[in-house]
Amino acid sequence: MKRMSRILMVSAVSVALTASGTTAVVANPAEKPRAAAVAPVAADLSRGPLVSVEHLRTLTAREVAAELAGDKAGAWDTGAVRYGLDTFRIVYRTVDAHGRPTTASGLLALPRSGERRLRTVSFTHGTELFKGDVASVSTSVWDQAPALTYASAGFATVLPDYLGLGVGPGPHPWMDVPSETTAALDMLRASRAVATAKGRELRRDVLVTGFSQGASAALGLARSLQEGVDGWFRLRAVAPISGAYAFRDAELPALLAGQTEPKASVIYSALTLVAFNRLHHLYDTPAQVFRAPYDQTIEGLLDGTHTGQEVQAGTPDSIDALLTPRGRAMLAHPTGRLAAALRIADGVCTDWTPRAPIRLYYADGDEQAVTANTARCHAALRARGVHAPRIDLGTPDYGGSRHLGSHQTGTAAVVRWFHSLR
């Protein structure tokens, strides 16, 4: 894989901005404990207040188009570019995966459209191994492209970093949909405060999308918005792209059977055990599930401070070289705490009935998020009476990856669909 840093699954608070563009707000950190559900969000005014906001960039429409078209790995579609935009790094109060007070960061992009009341898009990103590879910190076109695409098309665009990425503390709880949901919802609340301070208003209806890991996160956010957990925001539509919605029954078997790109299979297998162990205690020592010498290094390598290239160099080329028999068995036949955690992750398609329009975008022959994920999600929703069209993106390519290409092609398709919804 050519870019291992780009792998899968890759509140109404009144604030006054200072002249420098940074403000601090103190909030009551009291919070209810985390519930074992896909969307464990409670209506709590202590969630979402701003810690700080910093203006990052101002771009004209011409500059946006040039940046999108200039990506060396593959030009992004510029057909929806209409306006210039401003971007802001937001740090806000939220809760961690155990319901304890913490902070997280994200990017807000506001179009220079002249409109006061803005339609809002929430975009949740795919897997990033390094804290700095997210839109609020990185200036790479890959990380910035969703913000540039949707904001230049006229949408207020909200991009949470999730917990532990960007400038948020601690390790990232990878594929933990409940904490992705709380982080995304609280980022919406914080973004509303920033928009208000700028003389803009985020309209109530939210258009939700996300890629890879962020596809599951998008469905988690969509569910909580539909359930009315926020007093202002509500769900308008949801458009996930290339998700691992059936992680237990489709994605893990594909990883173990060699049906996905080999290095991605290794890293996702390691992430599954390390990240879920941090939350659910699956093993006592790394040596129980990882072979030497990786048992001594893998947990540190996946702490968010190492780049994708460093993770690639520090992991073997095959799952058999990484996992002990016990480690492989845990992924092949999940039981106990791991099985329970995977049921929550896979509940994004099986445990609720979307009432808003929904489309599932995917690429043929995706080498990371196998298409069986989308097929299973579609079938689960259909069984609940939900019309969720599967949108075939064909065989797109970005830097040699069809999975990454689906993000690029899917973003162009989703912005057009969102524009058609009124």
GROMACS .gro file of C-alpha atoms in nm:
model
  422
    1MET     CA    1   0.000   0.000   0.000
    2LYS     CA    2   0.139   0.334  -0.102
    3ARG     CA    3   0.005   0.553   0.178
    4MET     CA    4  -0.024   0.356   0.499
    5SER     CA    5  -0.105   0.674   0.691
    6ARG     CA    6  -0.433   0.670   0.498
    7ILE     CA    7  -0.573   0.329   0.584
    8LEU     CA    8  -0.931   0.228   0.642
    9MET     CA    9  -1.218   0.285   0.835
   10VAL     CA   10  -0.918   0.432   0.671
   11SER     CA   11  -2.425   2.377   2.148
   12ALA     CA   12  -2.580   2.696   2.172
   13VAL     CA   13  -2.308   2.853   2.384
   14SER     CA   14  -2.260   3.228   2.365
   15VAL     CA   15  -1.895   3.315   2.306
   16ALA     CA   16  -1.703   3.626   2.224
   17LEU     CA   17  -1.399   3.578   2.004
   18THR     CA   18  -1.093   3.777   2.084
   19ALA     CA   19  -0.915   3.978   1.821
   20SER     CA   20  -0.663   3.696   1.783
   21GLY     CA   21  -0.943   3.450   1.703
   22THR     CA   22  -0.901   3.242   2.021
   23THR     CA   23  -1.143   3.215   2.310
   24ALA     CA   24  -1.169   3.002   2.621
   25VAL     CA   25  -1.492   2.894   2.790
   26VAL     CA   26  -1.513   2.709   3.123
   27ALA     CA   27  -1.789   2.452   3.156
   28ASN     CA   28  -1.926   2.219   3.419
   29PRO     CA   29  -1.765   1.881   3.337
   30ALA     CA   30  -2.029   1.667   3.510
   31GLU     CA   31  -2.138   1.382   3.287
   32LYS     CA   32  -2.346   1.067   3.301
   33PRO     CA   33  -2.177   0.729   3.263
   34ARG     CA   34  -2.146   0.571   2.920
   35ALA     CA   35  -2.423   0.333   2.823
   36ALA     CA   36  -2.360   0.020   2.619
   37ALA     CA   37  -2.540   0.135   2.305
   38VAL     CA   38  -2.454   0.269   1.963
   39ALA     CA   39  -2.559   0.622   2.054
   40PRO     CA   40  -2.508   0.674   2.430
   41VAL     CA   41  -2.563   1.048   2.415
   42ALA     CA   42  -2.760   1.240   2.674
   43ALA     CA   43  -2.894   1.594   2.641
   44ASP     CA   44  -2.639   1.763   2.866
   45LEU     CA   45  -2.547   2.129   2.840
   46SER     CA   46  -2.199   2.057   2.978
   47ARG     CA   47  -2.123   1.872   2.654
   48GLY     CA   48  -1.998   2.072   2.359
   49PRO     CA   49  -1.886   2.404   2.514
   50LEU     CA   50  -1.579   2.557   2.358
   51VAL     CA   51  -1.235   2.546   2.512
   52SER     CA   52  -1.074   2.739   2.225
   53VAL     CA   53  -1.120   2.830   1.862
   54GLU     CA   54  -0.848   2.939   1.622
   55HIS     CA   55  -0.890   3.075   1.272
   56LEU     CA   56  -0.664   2.876   1.041
   57ARG     CA   57  -0.714   2.972   0.676
   58THR     CA   58  -0.908   3.192   0.439
   59LEU     CA   59  -0.929   3.067   0.080
   60THR     CA   60  -1.094   3.208  -0.229
   61ALA     CA   61  -1.299   2.981  -0.453
   62ARG     CA   62  -1.013   2.985  -0.703
   63GLU     CA   63  -0.768   2.876  -0.433
   64VAL     CA   64  -1.000   2.597  -0.318
   65ALA     CA   65  -1.030   2.464  -0.672
   66ALA     CA   66  -0.655   2.480  -0.726
   67GLU     CA   67  -0.586   2.292  -0.403
   68LEU     CA   68  -0.836   2.016  -0.481
   69ALA     CA   69  -0.716   1.978  -0.838
   70GLY     CA   70  -0.351   1.984  -0.735
   71ASP     CA   71  -0.346   1.665  -0.526
   72LYS     CA   72  -0.055   1.466  -0.670
   73ALA     CA   73  -0.215   1.133  -0.578
   74GLY     CA   74  -0.524   1.217  -0.782
   75ALA     CA   75  -0.724   1.534  -0.846
   76TRP     CA   76  -1.046   1.587  -0.650
   77ASP     CA   77  -1.360   1.693  -0.830
   78THR     CA   78  -1.406   2.073  -0.834
   79GLY     CA   79  -1.749   2.083  -0.996
   80ALA     CA   80  -1.924   2.190  -0.675
   81VAL     CA   81  -1.683   2.473  -0.589
   82ARG     CA   82  -1.873   2.802  -0.570
   83TYR     CA   83  -1.740   2.999  -0.276
   84GLY     CA   84  -1.432   3.079  -0.075
   85LEU     CA   85  -1.419   2.967   0.286
   86ASP     CA   86  -1.269   3.007   0.633
   87THR     CA   87  -1.147   2.720   0.850
   88PHE     CA   88  -1.122   2.705   1.228
   89ARG     CA   89  -0.962   2.460   1.471
   90ILE     CA   90  -1.201   2.398   1.758
   91VAL     CA   91  -1.121   2.242   2.095
   92TYR     CA   92  -1.433   2.152   2.292
   93ARG     CA   93  -1.556   1.963   2.596
   94THR     CA   94  -1.689   1.612   2.554
   95VAL     CA   95  -1.664   1.274   2.730
   96ASP     CA   96  -1.423   0.986   2.684
   97ALA     CA   97  -1.516   0.626   2.607
   98HIS     CA   98  -1.600   0.570   2.975
   99GLY     CA   99  -1.815   0.882   3.010
  100ARG     CA  100  -1.551   1.089   3.190
  101PRO     CA  101  -1.495   1.458   3.103
  102THR     CA  102  -1.229   1.524   2.842
  103THR     CA  103  -1.163   1.745   2.542
  104ALA     CA  104  -1.146   1.681   2.169
  105SER     CA  105  -1.068   1.883   1.860
  106GLY     CA  106  -1.201   1.924   1.509
  107LEU     CA  107  -1.223   2.150   1.207
  108LEU     CA  108  -1.508   2.383   1.114
  109ALA     CA  109  -1.523   2.526   0.761
  110LEU     CA  110  -1.762   2.811   0.685
  111PRO     CA  111  -1.840   2.919   0.329
  112ARG     CA  112  -1.797   3.282   0.224
  113SER     CA  113  -2.135   3.264   0.056
  114GLY     CA  114  -2.306   3.565   0.209
  115GLU     CA  115  -2.573   3.336   0.354
  116ARG     CA  116  -2.646   3.383   0.723
  117ARG     CA  117  -2.837   3.057   0.778
  118LEU     CA  118  -2.623   2.765   0.666
  119ARG     CA  119  -2.704   2.404   0.585
  120THR     CA  120  -2.470   2.180   0.783
  121VAL     CA  121  -2.266   1.875   0.679
  122SER     CA  122  -2.097   1.652   0.936
  123PHE     CA  123  -1.806   1.451   0.795
  124THR     CA  124  -1.636   1.177   0.999
  125HIS     CA  125  -1.298   1.062   0.870
  126GLY     CA  126  -1.138   0.723   0.811
  127THR     CA  127  -0.866   0.555   1.014
  128GLU     CA  128  -0.563   0.768   1.093
  129LEU     CA  129  -0.272   0.620   1.287
  130PHE     CA  130  -0.099   0.951   1.363
  131LYS     CA  131  -0.257   1.227   1.573
  132GLY     CA  132  -0.148   1.493   1.326
  133ASP     CA  133  -0.314   1.333   1.021
  134VAL     CA  134  -0.654   1.496   1.071
  135ALA     CA  135  -0.812   1.805   0.923
  136SER     CA  136  -0.771   2.034   1.226
  137VAL     CA  137  -0.392   1.986   1.217
  138SER     CA  138  -0.281   1.856   0.878
  139THR     CA  139  -0.271   2.072   0.566
  140SER     CA  140  -0.254   1.778   0.323
  141VAL     CA  141  -0.517   1.780   0.050
  142TRP     CA  142  -0.639   1.435   0.159
  143ASP     CA  143  -0.722   1.560   0.507
  144GLN     CA  144  -0.861   1.893   0.390
  145ALA     CA  145  -1.059   1.777   0.086
  146PRO     CA  146  -1.396   1.707   0.255
  147ALA     CA  147  -1.392   2.048   0.428
  148LEU     CA  148  -1.294   2.221   0.106
  149THR     CA  149  -1.550   2.036  -0.104
  150TYR     CA  150  -1.856   2.080   0.115
  151ALA     CA  151  -1.781   2.432   0.243
  152SER     CA  152  -1.700   2.569  -0.102
  153ALA     CA  153  -2.034   2.425  -0.215
  154GLY     CA  154  -2.208   2.640   0.047
  155PHE     CA  155  -2.238   2.408   0.347
  156ALA     CA  156  -2.108   2.470   0.697
  157THR     CA  157  -1.881   2.167   0.734
  158VAL     CA  158  -1.803   2.006   1.069
  159LEU     CA  159  -1.517   1.754   1.093
  160PRO     CA  160  -1.454   1.598   1.435
  161ASP     CA  161  -1.109   1.450   1.494
  162TYR     CA  162  -1.257   1.192   1.739
  163LEU     CA  163  -1.102   1.128   2.080
  164GLY     CA  164  -0.724   1.111   2.100
  165LEU     CA  165  -0.653   1.256   1.756
  166GLY     CA  166  -0.572   1.611   1.656
  167VAL     CA  167  -0.490   1.792   1.979
  168GLY     CA  168  -0.710   1.570   2.194
  169PRO     CA  169  -0.545   1.386   2.487
  170GLY     CA  170  -0.479   1.014   2.518
  171PRO     CA  171  -0.493   0.728   2.268
  172HIS     CA  172  -0.769   0.705   2.010
  173PRO     CA  173  -1.040   0.442   2.087
  174TRP     CA  174  -1.047   0.305   1.732
  175MET     CA  175  -1.382   0.178   1.594
  176ASP     CA  176  -1.560   0.263   1.919
  177VAL     CA  177  -1.884   0.393   1.772
  178PRO     CA  178  -2.028   0.525   2.102
  179SER     CA  179  -1.736   0.762   2.162
  180GLU     CA  180  -1.722   0.856   1.794
  181THR     CA  181  -2.088   0.950   1.825
  182THR     CA  182  -2.042   1.167   2.133
  183ALA     CA  183  -1.737   1.337   1.984
  184ALA     CA  184  -1.921   1.410   1.658
  185LEU     CA  185  -2.235   1.541   1.827
  186ASP     CA  186  -2.042   1.762   2.068
  187MET     CA  187  -1.837   1.897   1.777
  188LEU     CA  188  -2.164   2.001   1.613
  189ARG     CA  189  -2.263   2.185   1.931
  190ALA     CA  190  -1.928   2.361   1.954
  191SER     CA  191  -1.942   2.454   1.586
  192ARG     CA  192  -2.282   2.610   1.634
  193ALA     CA  193  -2.133   2.835   1.901
  194VAL     CA  194  -1.852   2.945   1.670
  195ALA     CA  195  -2.093   3.012   1.385
  196THR     CA  196  -2.315   3.218   1.614
  197ALA     CA  197  -2.017   3.428   1.722
  198LYS     CA  198  -1.941   3.489   1.355
  199GLY     CA  199  -2.294   3.612   1.285
  200ARG     CA  200  -2.399   3.286   1.115
  201GLU     CA  201  -2.653   3.023   1.209
  202LEU     CA  202  -2.631   2.647   1.160
  203ARG     CA  203  -2.972   2.526   1.050
  204ARG     CA  204  -3.129   2.241   1.244
  205ASP     CA  205  -3.112   1.977   0.973
  206VAL     CA  206  -2.777   1.796   0.949
  207LEU     CA  207  -2.651   1.610   0.644
  208VAL     CA  208  -2.430   1.332   0.774
  209THR     CA  209  -2.153   1.155   0.586
  210GLY     CA  210  -1.828   0.976   0.661
  211PHE     CA  211  -1.569   0.748   0.507
  212SER     CA  212  -1.445   0.404   0.615
  213GLN     CA  213  -1.415   0.410   0.996
  214GLY     CA  214  -1.610   0.734   0.964
  215ALA     CA  215  -1.891   0.559   0.777
  216SER     CA  216  -1.981   0.370   1.094
  217ALA     CA  217  -1.934   0.689   1.296
  218ALA     CA  218  -2.169   0.870   1.059
  219LEU     CA  219  -2.440   0.609   1.116
  220GLY     CA  220  -2.388   0.637   1.492
  221LEU     CA  221  -2.431   1.015   1.475
  222ALA     CA  222  -2.731   0.983   1.245
  223ARG     CA  223  -2.901   0.751   1.491
  224SER     CA  224  -2.849   0.983   1.787
  225LEU     CA  225  -2.975   1.283   1.589
  226GLN     CA  226  -3.284   1.090   1.483
  227GLU     CA  227  -3.345   0.992   1.845
  228GLY     CA  228  -3.352   1.360   1.942
  229VAL     CA  229  -3.060   1.361   2.181
  230ASP     CA  230  -2.983   1.723   2.093
  231GLY     CA  231  -3.232   2.003   2.144
  232TRP     CA  232  -3.139   2.179   1.819
  233PHE     CA  233  -2.989   1.947   1.558
  234ARG     CA  234  -3.187   1.680   1.376
  235LEU     CA  235  -3.110   1.434   1.098
  236ARG     CA  236  -3.183   1.529   0.736
  237ALA     CA  237  -2.996   1.255   0.546
  238VAL     CA  238  -2.703   1.016   0.583
  239ALA     CA  239  -2.453   0.900   0.321
  240PRO     CA  240  -2.177   0.670   0.451
  241ILE     CA  241  -1.894   0.567   0.216
  242SER     CA  242  -1.707   0.233   0.222
  243GLY     CA  243  -1.771   0.133   0.579
  244ALA     CA  244  -1.688  -0.180   0.779
  245TYR     CA  245  -2.045  -0.210   0.904
  246ALA     CA  246  -2.026  -0.587   0.950
  247PHE     CA  247  -1.692  -0.594   1.125
  248ARG     CA  248  -1.739  -0.931   1.289
  249ASP     CA  249  -1.910  -1.123   1.009
  250ALA     CA  250  -1.756  -0.965   0.698
  251GLU     CA  251  -1.445  -0.759   0.767
  252LEU     CA  252  -1.259  -0.977   1.017
  253PRO     CA  253  -1.309  -1.298   0.813
  254ALA     CA  254  -1.180  -1.117   0.503
  255LEU     CA  255  -0.872  -0.993   0.690
  256LEU     CA  256  -0.790  -1.339   0.819
  257ALA     CA  257  -0.856  -1.510   0.485
  258GLY     CA  258  -0.616  -1.286   0.295
  259GLN     CA  259  -0.892  -1.119   0.094
  260THR     CA  260  -0.771  -0.768   0.178
  261GLU     CA  261  -0.443  -0.588   0.109
  262PRO     CA  262  -0.181  -0.774   0.320
  263LYS     CA  263  -0.027  -0.484   0.512
  264ALA     CA  264  -0.369  -0.331   0.579
  265SER     CA  265  -0.483  -0.672   0.710
  266VAL     CA  266  -0.190  -0.677   0.953
  267ILE     CA  267  -0.249  -0.326   1.080
  268TYR     CA  268  -0.626  -0.364   1.117
  269SER     CA  269  -0.582  -0.691   1.303
  270ALA     CA  270  -0.336  -0.525   1.539
  271LEU     CA  271  -0.561  -0.222   1.584
  272THR     CA  272  -0.859  -0.441   1.666
  273LEU     CA  273  -0.680  -0.619   1.948
  274VAL     CA  274  -0.489  -0.320   2.086
  275ALA     CA  275  -0.769  -0.063   2.071
  276PHE     CA  276  -1.041  -0.295   2.198
  277ASN     CA  277  -0.814  -0.425   2.473
  278ARG     CA  278  -0.767  -0.070   2.603
  279LEU     CA  279  -1.142  -0.042   2.651
  280HIS     CA  280  -1.252  -0.397   2.725
  281HIS     CA  281  -0.947  -0.590   2.859
  282LEU     CA  282  -0.921  -0.876   2.611
  283TYR     CA  283  -0.577  -1.003   2.717
  284ASP     CA  284  -0.339  -0.965   3.011
  285THR     CA  285  -0.011  -0.928   2.820
  286PRO     CA  286   0.061  -0.856   2.451
  287ALA     CA  287   0.259  -1.182   2.428
  288GLN     CA  288  -0.065  -1.374   2.461
  289VAL     CA  289  -0.188  -1.247   2.124
  290PHE     CA  290   0.118  -1.105   1.942
  291ARG     CA  291   0.430  -1.296   1.842
  292ALA     CA  292   0.779  -1.177   1.932
  293PRO     CA  293   0.921  -0.924   1.871
  294TYR     CA  294   0.593  -0.739   1.803
  295ASP     CA  295   0.457  -0.819   2.149
  296GLN     CA  296   0.718  -0.575   2.282
  297THR     CA  297   0.643  -0.293   2.039
  298ILE     CA  298   0.294  -0.307   1.892
  299GLU     CA  299   0.100  -0.127   2.166
  300GLY     CA  300   0.347   0.162   2.172
  301LEU     CA  301   0.351   0.176   1.793
  302LEU     CA  302  -0.026   0.225   1.788
  303ASP     CA  303  -0.040   0.505   2.046
  304GLY     CA  304  -0.106   0.784   1.794
  305THR     CA  305   0.241   0.938   1.810
  306HIS     CA  306   0.386   0.730   1.525
  307THR     CA  307   0.328   0.804   1.158
  308GLY     CA  308   0.172   0.559   0.918
  309GLN     CA  309   0.512   0.501   0.762
  310GLU     CA  310   0.657   0.414   1.104
  311VAL     CA  311   0.371   0.172   1.173
  312GLN     CA  312   0.419   0.012   0.834
  313ALA     CA  313   0.792  -0.033   0.896
  314GLY     CA  314   0.733  -0.171   1.245
  315THR     CA  315   0.482  -0.441   1.155
  316PRO     CA  316   0.525  -0.769   0.964
  317ASP     CA  317   0.395  -0.841   0.618
  318SER     CA  318   0.157  -1.119   0.719
  319ILE     CA  319  -0.097  -1.186   0.991
  320ASP     CA  320   0.066  -1.521   1.066
  321ALA     CA  321   0.388  -1.339   1.155
  322LEU     CA  322   0.196  -1.102   1.383
  323LEU     CA  323  -0.054  -1.312   1.575
  324THR     CA  324  -0.020  -1.605   1.808
  325PRO     CA  325  -0.272  -1.890   1.768
  326ARG     CA  326  -0.470  -1.736   2.054
  327GLY     CA  327  -0.468  -1.393   1.892
  328ARG     CA  328  -0.589  -1.532   1.563
  329ALA     CA  329  -0.860  -1.738   1.734
  330MET     CA  330  -0.987  -1.430   1.915
  331LEU     CA  331  -1.044  -1.254   1.584
  332ALA     CA  332  -1.176  -1.562   1.401
  333HIS     CA  333  -1.425  -1.655   1.673
  334PRO     CA  334  -1.492  -1.352   1.898
  335THR     CA  335  -1.640  -1.432   2.236
  336GLY     CA  336  -1.707  -1.252   2.562
  337ARG     CA  337  -1.610  -0.886   2.578
  338LEU     CA  338  -1.482  -0.869   2.223
  339ALA     CA  339  -1.802  -1.020   2.085
  340ALA     CA  340  -2.007  -0.772   2.288
  341ALA     CA  341  -1.801  -0.478   2.164
  342LEU     CA  342  -1.832  -0.592   1.803
  343ARG     CA  343  -2.210  -0.623   1.840
  344ILE     CA  344  -2.219  -0.255   1.935
  345ALA     CA  345  -1.999  -0.158   1.640
  346ASP     CA  346  -2.209  -0.359   1.396
  347GLY     CA  347  -2.532  -0.223   1.546
  348VAL     CA  348  -2.499   0.084   1.320
  349CYS     CA  349  -2.694  -0.112   1.058
  350THR     CA  350  -2.885  -0.367   1.264
  351ASP     CA  351  -3.013  -0.191   1.576
  352TRP     CA  352  -3.216   0.104   1.443
  353THR     CA  353  -3.451   0.207   1.164
  354PRO     CA  354  -3.346   0.523   0.978
  355ARG     CA  355  -3.639   0.748   0.884
  356ALA     CA  356  -3.431   1.000   0.688
  357PRO     CA  357  -3.303   0.937   0.334
  358ILE     CA  358  -2.998   0.709   0.334
  359ARG     CA  359  -2.758   0.592   0.065
  360LEU     CA  360  -2.470   0.347   0.099
  361TYR     CA  361  -2.171   0.426  -0.125
  362TYR     CA  362  -1.909   0.164  -0.209
  363ALA     CA  363  -1.640   0.069  -0.464
  364ASP     CA  364  -1.622  -0.259  -0.651
  365GLY     CA  365  -1.338  -0.476  -0.526
  366ASP     CA  366  -1.248  -0.251  -0.233
  367GLU     CA  367  -0.917  -0.392  -0.103
  368GLN     CA  368  -0.976  -0.275   0.253
  369ALA     CA  369  -1.348  -0.245   0.336
  370VAL     CA  370  -1.477  -0.550   0.152
  371THR     CA  371  -1.807  -0.496  -0.027
  372ALA     CA  372  -1.976  -0.764   0.184
  373ASN     CA  373  -1.994  -0.498   0.455
  374THR     CA  374  -2.222  -0.281   0.242
  375ALA     CA  375  -2.427  -0.579   0.126
  376ARG     CA  376  -2.491  -0.687   0.485
  377CYS     CA  377  -2.581  -0.333   0.593
  378HIS     CA  378  -2.820  -0.299   0.301
  379ALA     CA  379  -2.985  -0.631   0.384
  380ALA     CA  380  -3.020  -0.543   0.753
  381LEU     CA  381  -3.185  -0.210   0.673
  382ARG     CA  382  -3.410  -0.366   0.412
  383ALA     CA  383  -3.526  -0.619   0.671
  384ARG     CA  384  -3.645  -0.320   0.875
  385GLY     CA  385  -3.831  -0.176   0.579
  386VAL     CA  386  -3.569   0.087   0.499
  387HIS     CA  387  -3.495   0.180   0.138
  388ALA     CA  388  -3.116   0.232   0.140
  389PRO     CA  389  -2.987   0.228  -0.218
  390ARG     CA  390  -2.637   0.096  -0.274
  391ILE     CA  391  -2.448   0.345  -0.489
  392ASP     CA  392  -2.175   0.172  -0.690
  393LEU     CA  393  -1.879   0.406  -0.735
  394GLY     CA  394  -1.712   0.171  -0.981
  395THR     CA  395  -1.338   0.115  -0.956
  396PRO     CA  396  -1.191   0.451  -0.853
  397ASP     CA  397  -0.821   0.488  -0.780
  398TYR     CA  398  -0.634   0.720  -0.546
  399GLY     CA  399  -0.262   0.662  -0.509
  400GLY     CA  400  -0.306   0.298  -0.611
  401SER     CA  401  -0.591   0.228  -0.369
  402ARG     CA  402  -0.950   0.158  -0.468
  403HIS     CA  403  -1.061   0.207  -0.108
  404LEU     CA  404  -0.910   0.554  -0.092
  405GLY     CA  405  -1.044   0.623  -0.439
  406SER     CA  406  -1.395   0.554  -0.314
  407HIS     CA  407  -1.357   0.842  -0.069
  408GLN     CA  408  -1.258   1.080  -0.346
  409THR     CA  409  -1.527   0.969  -0.591
  410GLY     CA  410  -1.784   0.930  -0.314
  411THR     CA  411  -1.729   1.283  -0.187
  412ALA     CA  412  -1.809   1.423  -0.531
  413ALA     CA  413  -2.123   1.207  -0.549
  414VAL     CA  414  -2.243   1.288  -0.198
  415VAL     CA  415  -2.209   1.666  -0.234
  416ARG     CA  416  -2.429   1.646  -0.543
  417TRP     CA  417  -2.689   1.439  -0.358
  418PHE     CA  418  -2.688   1.674  -0.059
  419HIS     CA  419  -2.742   1.969  -0.293
  420SER     CA  420  -3.051   1.797  -0.433
  421LEU     CA  421  -3.213   1.765  -0.089
  422ARG     CA  422  -3.413   2.067   0.020
   0.00000   0.00000   0.00000
